[in-house]
C-alpha positions as MATLAB code, in Angstrom:
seq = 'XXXXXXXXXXXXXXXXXXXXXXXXXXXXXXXXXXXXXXXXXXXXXXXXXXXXXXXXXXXXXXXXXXXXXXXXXXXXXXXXXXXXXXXXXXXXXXXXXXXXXXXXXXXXXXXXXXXXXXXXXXXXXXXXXXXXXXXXXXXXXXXXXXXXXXXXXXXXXXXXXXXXXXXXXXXXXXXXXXXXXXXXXXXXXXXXXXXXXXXXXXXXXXXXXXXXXXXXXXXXXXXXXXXXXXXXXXXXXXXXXXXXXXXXXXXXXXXXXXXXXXXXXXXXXXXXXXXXXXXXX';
ca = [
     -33.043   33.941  -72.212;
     -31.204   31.175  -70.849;
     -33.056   28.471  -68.666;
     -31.624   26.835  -65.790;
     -31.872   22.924  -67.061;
     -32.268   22.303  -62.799;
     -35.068   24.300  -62.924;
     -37.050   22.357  -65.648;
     -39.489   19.765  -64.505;
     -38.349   16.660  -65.846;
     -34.819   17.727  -63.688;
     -36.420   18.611  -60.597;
     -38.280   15.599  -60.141;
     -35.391   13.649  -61.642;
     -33.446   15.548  -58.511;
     -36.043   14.958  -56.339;
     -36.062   11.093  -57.115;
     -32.097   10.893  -56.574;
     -32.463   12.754  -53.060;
     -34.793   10.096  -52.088;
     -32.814    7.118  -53.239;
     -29.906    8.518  -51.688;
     -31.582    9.210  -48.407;
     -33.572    5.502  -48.601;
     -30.559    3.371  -49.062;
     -29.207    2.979  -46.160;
     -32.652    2.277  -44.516;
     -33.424   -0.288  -46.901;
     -29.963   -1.902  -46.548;
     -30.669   -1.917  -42.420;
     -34.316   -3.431  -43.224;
     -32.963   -5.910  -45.518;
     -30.568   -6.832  -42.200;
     -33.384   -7.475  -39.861;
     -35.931   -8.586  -41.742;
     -35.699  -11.391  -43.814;
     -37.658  -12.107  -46.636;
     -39.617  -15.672  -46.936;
     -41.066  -17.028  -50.161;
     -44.039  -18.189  -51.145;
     -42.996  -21.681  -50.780;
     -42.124  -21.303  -47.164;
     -45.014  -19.658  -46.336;
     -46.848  -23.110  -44.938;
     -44.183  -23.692  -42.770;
     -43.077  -20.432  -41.533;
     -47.189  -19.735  -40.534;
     -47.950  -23.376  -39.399;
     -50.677  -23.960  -41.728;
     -51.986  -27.097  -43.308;
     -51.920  -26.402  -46.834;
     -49.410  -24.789  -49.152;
     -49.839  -20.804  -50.514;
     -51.116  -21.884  -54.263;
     -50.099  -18.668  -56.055;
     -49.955  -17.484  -59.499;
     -46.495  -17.921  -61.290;
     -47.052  -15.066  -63.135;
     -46.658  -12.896  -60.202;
     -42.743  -14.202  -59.761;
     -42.164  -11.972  -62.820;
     -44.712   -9.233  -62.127;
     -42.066   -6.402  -60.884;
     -43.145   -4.822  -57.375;
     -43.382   -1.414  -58.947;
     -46.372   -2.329  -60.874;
     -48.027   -4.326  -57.769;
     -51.355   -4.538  -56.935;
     -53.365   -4.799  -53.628;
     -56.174   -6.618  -55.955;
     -54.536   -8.786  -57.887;
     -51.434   -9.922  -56.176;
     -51.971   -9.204  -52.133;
     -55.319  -10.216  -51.808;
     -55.053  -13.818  -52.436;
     -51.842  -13.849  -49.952;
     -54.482  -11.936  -46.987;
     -56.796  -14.262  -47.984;
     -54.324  -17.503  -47.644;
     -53.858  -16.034  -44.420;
     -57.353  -15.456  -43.202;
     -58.615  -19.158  -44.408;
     -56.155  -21.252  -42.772;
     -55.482  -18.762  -39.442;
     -59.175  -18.729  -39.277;
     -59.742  -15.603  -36.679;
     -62.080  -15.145  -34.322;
     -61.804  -11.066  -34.188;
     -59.969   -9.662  -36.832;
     -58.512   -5.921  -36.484;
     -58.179   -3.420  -38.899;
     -56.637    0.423  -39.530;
     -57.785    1.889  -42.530;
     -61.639    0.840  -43.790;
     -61.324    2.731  -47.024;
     -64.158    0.930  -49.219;
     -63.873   -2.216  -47.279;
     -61.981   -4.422  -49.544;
     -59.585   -5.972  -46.790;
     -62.956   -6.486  -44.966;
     -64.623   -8.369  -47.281;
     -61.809  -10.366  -47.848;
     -61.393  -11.729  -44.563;
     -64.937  -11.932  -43.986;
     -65.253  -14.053  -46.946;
     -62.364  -16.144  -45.985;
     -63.407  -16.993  -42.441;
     -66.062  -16.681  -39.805;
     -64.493  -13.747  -38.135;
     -66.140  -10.155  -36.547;
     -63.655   -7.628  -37.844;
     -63.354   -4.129  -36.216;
     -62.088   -2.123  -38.739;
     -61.304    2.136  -38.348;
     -60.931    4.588  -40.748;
     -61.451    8.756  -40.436;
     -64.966    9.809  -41.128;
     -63.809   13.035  -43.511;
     -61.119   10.592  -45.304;
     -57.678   12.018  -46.174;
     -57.030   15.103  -47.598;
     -54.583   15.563  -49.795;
     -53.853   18.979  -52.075;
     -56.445   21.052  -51.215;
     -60.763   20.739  -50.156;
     -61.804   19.701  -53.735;
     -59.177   16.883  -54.070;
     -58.520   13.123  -51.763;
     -55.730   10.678  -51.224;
     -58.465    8.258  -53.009;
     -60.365   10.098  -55.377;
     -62.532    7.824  -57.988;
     -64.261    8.552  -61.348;
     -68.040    7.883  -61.156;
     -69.624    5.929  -64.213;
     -71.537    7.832  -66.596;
     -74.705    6.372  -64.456;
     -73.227    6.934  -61.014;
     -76.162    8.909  -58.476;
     -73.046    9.641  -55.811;
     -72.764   13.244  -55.397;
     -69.391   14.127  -56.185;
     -67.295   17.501  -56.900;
     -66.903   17.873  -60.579;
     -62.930   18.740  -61.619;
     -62.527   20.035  -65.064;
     -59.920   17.987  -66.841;
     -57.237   19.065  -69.545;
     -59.679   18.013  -72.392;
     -62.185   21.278  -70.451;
     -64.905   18.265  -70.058;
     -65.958   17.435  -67.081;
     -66.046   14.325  -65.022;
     -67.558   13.678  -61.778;
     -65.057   12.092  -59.016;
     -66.322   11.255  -55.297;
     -64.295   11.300  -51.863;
     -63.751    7.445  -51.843;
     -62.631    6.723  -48.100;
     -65.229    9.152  -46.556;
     -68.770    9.533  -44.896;
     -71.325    6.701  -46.549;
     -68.524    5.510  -48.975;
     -66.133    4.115  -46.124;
     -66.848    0.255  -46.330;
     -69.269    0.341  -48.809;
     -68.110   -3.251  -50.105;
     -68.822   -5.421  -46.799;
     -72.181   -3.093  -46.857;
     -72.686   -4.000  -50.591;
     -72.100   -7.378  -49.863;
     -74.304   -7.886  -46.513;
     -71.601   -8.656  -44.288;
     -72.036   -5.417  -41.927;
     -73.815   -7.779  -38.923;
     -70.395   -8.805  -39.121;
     -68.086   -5.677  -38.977;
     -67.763   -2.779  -36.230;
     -67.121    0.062  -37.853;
     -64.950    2.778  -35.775;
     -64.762    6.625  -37.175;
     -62.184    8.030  -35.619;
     -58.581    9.555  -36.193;
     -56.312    6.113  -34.862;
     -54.554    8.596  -32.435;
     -57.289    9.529  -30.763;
     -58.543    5.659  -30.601;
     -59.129    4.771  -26.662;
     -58.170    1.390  -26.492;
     -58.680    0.545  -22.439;
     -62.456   -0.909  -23.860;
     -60.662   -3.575  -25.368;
     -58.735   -6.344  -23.282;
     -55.395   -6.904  -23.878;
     -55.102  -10.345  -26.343;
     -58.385   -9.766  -27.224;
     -57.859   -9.617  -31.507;
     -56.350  -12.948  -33.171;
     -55.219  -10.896  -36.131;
     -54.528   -7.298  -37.868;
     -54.202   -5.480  -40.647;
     -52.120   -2.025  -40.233;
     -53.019   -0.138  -43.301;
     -54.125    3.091  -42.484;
     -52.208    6.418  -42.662;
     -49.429    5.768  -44.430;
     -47.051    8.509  -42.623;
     -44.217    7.315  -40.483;
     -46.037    8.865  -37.450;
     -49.383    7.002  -38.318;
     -47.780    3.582  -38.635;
     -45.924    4.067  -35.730;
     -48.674    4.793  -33.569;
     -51.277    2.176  -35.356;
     -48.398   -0.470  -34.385;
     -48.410    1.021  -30.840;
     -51.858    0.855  -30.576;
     -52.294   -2.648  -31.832;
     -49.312   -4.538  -30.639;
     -51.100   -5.281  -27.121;
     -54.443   -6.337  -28.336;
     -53.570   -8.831  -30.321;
     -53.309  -12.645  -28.492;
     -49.798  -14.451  -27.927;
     -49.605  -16.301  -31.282;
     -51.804  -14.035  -33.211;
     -50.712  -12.689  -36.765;
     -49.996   -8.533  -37.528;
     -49.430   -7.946  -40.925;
     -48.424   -4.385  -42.677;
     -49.355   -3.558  -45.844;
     -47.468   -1.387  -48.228;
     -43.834   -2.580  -46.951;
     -41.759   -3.043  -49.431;
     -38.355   -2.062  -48.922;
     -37.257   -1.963  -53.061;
     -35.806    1.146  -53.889;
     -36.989    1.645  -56.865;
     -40.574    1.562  -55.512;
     -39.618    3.697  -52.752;
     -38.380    6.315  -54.950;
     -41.684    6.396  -57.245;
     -44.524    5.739  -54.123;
     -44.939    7.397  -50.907;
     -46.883    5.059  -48.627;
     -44.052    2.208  -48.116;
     -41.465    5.112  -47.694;
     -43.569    6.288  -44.523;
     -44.155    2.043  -43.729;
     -40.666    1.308  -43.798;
     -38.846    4.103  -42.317;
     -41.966    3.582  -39.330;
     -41.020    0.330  -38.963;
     -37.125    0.712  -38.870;
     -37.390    3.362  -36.167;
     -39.145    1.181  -33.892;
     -37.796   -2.284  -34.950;
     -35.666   -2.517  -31.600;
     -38.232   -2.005  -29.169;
     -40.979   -4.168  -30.769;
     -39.154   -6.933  -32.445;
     -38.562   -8.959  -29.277;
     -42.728   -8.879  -28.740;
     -42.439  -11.607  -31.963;
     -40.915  -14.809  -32.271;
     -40.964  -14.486  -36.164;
     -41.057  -11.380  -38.123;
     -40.694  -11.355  -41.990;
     -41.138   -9.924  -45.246;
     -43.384  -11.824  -47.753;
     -41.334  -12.070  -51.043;
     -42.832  -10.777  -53.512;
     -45.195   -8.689  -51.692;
     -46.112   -5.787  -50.486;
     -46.835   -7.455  -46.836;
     -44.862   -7.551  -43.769;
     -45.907  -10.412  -41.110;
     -45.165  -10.821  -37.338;
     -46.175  -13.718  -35.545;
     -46.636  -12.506  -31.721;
     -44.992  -14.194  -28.648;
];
């Protein structure tokens, strides 16, 4: 029996992959229009700071497909957080409280940080957007998936109930964090006066519709000269076409670029990064 070669696997995502590319270039070109990417080097200058970004050189060769939050944007946040030196910091998306604990650690800040109390799901009840292997010692409860080996491991809902910003709580920084549980488009934000963050973070749900609204939401809390910054831009092709959370980032961003670029006086895309920044009027 013959097989249709479109119908094998390897050709339907290679099909799949080309649809995207071909759908993504244009967008990317537009981005690459209005936003203009600033180096590392300019980074002092562009943010007003008093010291230059010291970065790893290695990280000029490290390709953006094989990025990490960790490793490479971390140190950039946290370049940010020491020399902006908030006062209230803003966050979407807890998840285990990394970004937390990073500006925490970098400054004197109270951050306010939201994520959904059940997490994401993603595939089904028994599987999450951020699934993690316990260690052989781990006392989480967890749902046990049976692997292709037939053994079993033990994984646990990472970005829900008692795990959401377990690192700030691991690290005794919660007198310093208010923690929100709630879905961002639900978020009431008439409690909060307008101005009233210095920075945020938009890194929540990574949908076009969730970064859209999370910029909505945010845009007139934070103060006249006060820093957003959106993680998971990065308009390269090739890392759209492998990753879904900067496809949702950037097409968010480009269909709502003319109404809120005029609310910054600079607005730019870190090179190489995974970070947009916008530096409110």
């Amino acid at each position: 029996m013959k097989v249709n070669p479109e119908l094998l696997p390897e050709a339907k995502i290679k099909k799949e992959k080309q649809l995207i590319r071909n759908r993504f270039a244009p967008i990317l070109s537009e981005l690459s229009r209005k936003i203009p990417q600033t180096s590392y080097e300019e980074l002092q200058r562009k943010l007003g700071f008093d010291s230059p970004y010291l970065y790893d050189a290695s990280f000029l060769k490290t390709s953006l497909q094989s990025w990490k939050m960790q490793i490479h944007d971390a140190p950039i946040l946290g370049y940010i957080f020491r020399n902006f030196k908030p006062n209230r910091h803003l966050e979407f998306g807890t998840w285990k409280g990394e970004g937390v604990v990073l500006c925490l650690k970098e400054c004197s800040a109270t951050v306010w940080t939201m994520n959904l109390w059940e997490g994401e799901p993603q595939d089904g009840p028994n599987t999450w957007a951020y699934s993690e292997e316990l260690d052989s010692d781990g006392f989480h409860l967890g749902d046990k998936i049976n692997t292709k080996t037939s053994s079993q491991k033990i994984y646990h809902q990472s970005d829900s109930y008692s795990f959401i910003g377990r690192q700030y709580k691991e690290n005794n920084l919660g007198n310093r964090v208010c923690q929100i549980y709630c879905d961002s488009r639900e978020w009431d934000t008439t409690n909060y006066p307008q101005g009233f963050f210095d920075t945020c973070l938009i890194d929540g749900g990574h949908t076009k519709e969730l970064v859209i609204n999370d910029t909505y939401k945010a845009l007139p809390l934070i103060r006249s000269g006060g820093i957003v910054m959106w993680h998971d831009f990065c308009p390269d092709l090739d890392v759209i076409t492998d990753m879904s959370s900067p496809r949702g980032v950037c097409e968010g961003i480009i269909e709502i670029f003319s109404e809120i670029r005029d609310q910054f006086s600079d607005l730019f895309w870190i090179y190489p990064s995974w970070i947009l920044v916008g530096i409110k009027k």
